[in-house]
Amino acid sequence: MPCEGDKPKGHTGPRKRRPKTKKKHEDIPSVAMAVPSPQKSTRTTKKADAAPATPETPKRTAGLCAKADSFSPTTLNTMSPDRTIEAATRAYWTQWAIDAAEQERTRRLHQLADIQREEDMERARRQAWAREAIEMEQHSRTSRLFLEAMQNTAWFQATISPSILNYEVVCPHSWFGCTFSCMLRHIEEHLVDCPYRQVPDTPTVEDMDLHSYDVVCCITICSRDTIGAHLSVCGIRSAETELAERMQSQLSVIAASETERRRRMNEATAMSSEVHKLHDAQTKDLQARLHAEVSAFGAAHHTSAQLRRPGVLRVLEVVARIVQTAWPQAAVEPYGSFATHLNLPSSDVDLVVGPFHSVRTDSLGDVQQLGDLLAAHSSSSCSDVTFTSIQILAHAAIPLLKVVAAVGGADLSVALDVTFWSPSHQGLASAALGLELCQGIPGLKEVTLVLKYYLAKRGMNDVYRGGLSSYGLLLMVAHVCLQKASRHPTPTKSAAVDEDDGAVALSDSQRAKGVRVAAALMAHVKAEAAAPCLGKLLMEVLHYYGNNFQPEVDVVTVGTSFRCVVHCLFSGLTWWVTASDDLRRGAAATLCVLDPLDGTNNVGRHCYRISHILRSFQDVSNSLTSLIVRLRRGKDVGGGSLLDRMFNL
């Protein structure tokens, strides 16, 4: 490739005038000038020999830059200090000029971009204006063409005509036979002489008596003065009378249906036919099989509870020792299902701290303090009992502490529900009552255990989730047992307990109260205390609450003198309540179970899932009844457990 200054042979190129060097530049030596090397000089000489020397136009680059040859050590050493300062100053201002030029270039580019954006916006605005103008012009042309096409038509002339009365009409009496037709402005003249007009031709105005007129009733027309006598013998009933008769009829039907339901529930049907005898025999076989399984279930539960009981008592001992460090006069008493021996392996152990002779005003603070003590014990002590999952339910009716205790040696975990005693706390009394009922009523404990396990498998035994409590379930089963033992239980009253007696502790007085109430409830069943068939009792409980019990109407009472008769008529919107209004206020869809210890306490007021519970009882009852039918038809019901079939429904 030829060098930059080489020219073809025979042509030297255009002659250019050599630029004159100014005198003032001669005195300023170039800082960037370097000492030429021998090789460069030799190359220049060769180029000069090849072609005549012609001035060359320097190439210009698009960018702004300062191009200079690098300094050589020889040049730096030969320059004076003044020239060095001058060269540095010149380099500084050269760089400043380059930066200023770049900034100006950037500013102009931004300005050009803004101008381009404004031009685009203006172009779009003008295009939109042009489209609108074209559309307006098209609309104007269309309107003008329409007017030109329609201005000579009859419709258009009639539309813009100033006379709106110039059209033909027929006589208004044409319905009666008049065939006259004329323009609208002449119709008044015709109406004066129309032979079919209905206006009476009376020149004088007669006075009308507004108090004497005829009244139409049914098919009789009588005067206003005689309408009263006619209404007394009229066969058409008034709306008020008909409504009253309908309401009375509805009340009669509801009362009759309620009477029939009660009769069917309480009647003792005599099964004399062979079919009934066969059904009775098959039912007894199924009940006997179910009795054996319920008894085995109760025995297995008793064994499991006895194995867990030492570990639970160890936990109670540790909790009592921790409580007495803060409240030396207090004790820790168990109640609920653990005290009545109705607890399942998954059941919580209910504890009450107290009782105290003085009323505790800050129960929530006491619960929080106890939670801190249990947490401190778990973190600092080396005891075999540790407490985890400490939760405080501050919004409960009574502040509650939920904690899980783990026993290291026995590999056992116990869930605790701890509350503090208050005058309204009936835990110890209800535990004593439940324990006495389980001991005095045969089959109550076993049937309650089976039903509690059934509800626990379905998550329907948690009161805080709308389930049924163990105490409420026990009272419901006891209600059926006492109803079966005696149709007319002896009215009893809750024994008053003198809690001011200093010789008797408050805990003992509450237990004594529960024992007294239980003894009064079972006074009429002690004489006929016989071991019942547990299968029959279980089926009766399931049938009663699954098919006959209505939570909107029926109330569960366990032989108390507190009489509650609730009769609900949804069609008439009428309620008769001969008990405390607080028991049924807002409880149309919940369960009403009266507490024998306190007649104003509804144990089932929080059981808003009672409809699901009763429906599940109905399913189990229907399943057992279908097994009886299969046995009567000679079919095998299988060798599996009936309780397993019931639990897995």
mmCIF file of C-alpha atoms in Angstrom, residues 300-311:
data_model
loop_
_atom_site.group_PDB
_atom_site.id
_atom_site.type_symbol
_atom_site.label_atom_id
_atom_site.label_comp_id
_atom_site.label_asym_id
_atom_site.label_seq_id
_atom_site.Cartn_x
_atom_site.Cartn_y
_atom_site.Cartn_z
ATOM 1 C CA ALA A 300 -59.001 -49.777 77.232
ATOM 2 C CA HIS A 301 -59.495 -46.125 78.078
ATOM 3 C CA HIS A 302 -59.210 -46.877 81.793
ATOM 4 C CA THR A 303 -55.915 -48.712 81.240
ATOM 5 C CA SER A 304 -54.497 -45.910 79.089
ATOM 6 C CA ALA A 305 -55.559 -43.280 81.617
ATOM 7 C CA GLN A 306 -53.920 -45.192 84.470
ATOM 8 C CA LEU A 307 -50.650 -45.332 82.526
ATOM 9 C CA ARG A 308 -50.711 -41.587 81.858
ATOM 10 C CA ARG A 309 -51.911 -40.552 85.311
ATOM 11 C CA PRO A 310 -48.507 -40.645 87.146
ATOM 12 C CA GLY A 311 -46.963 -38.353 84.543
#
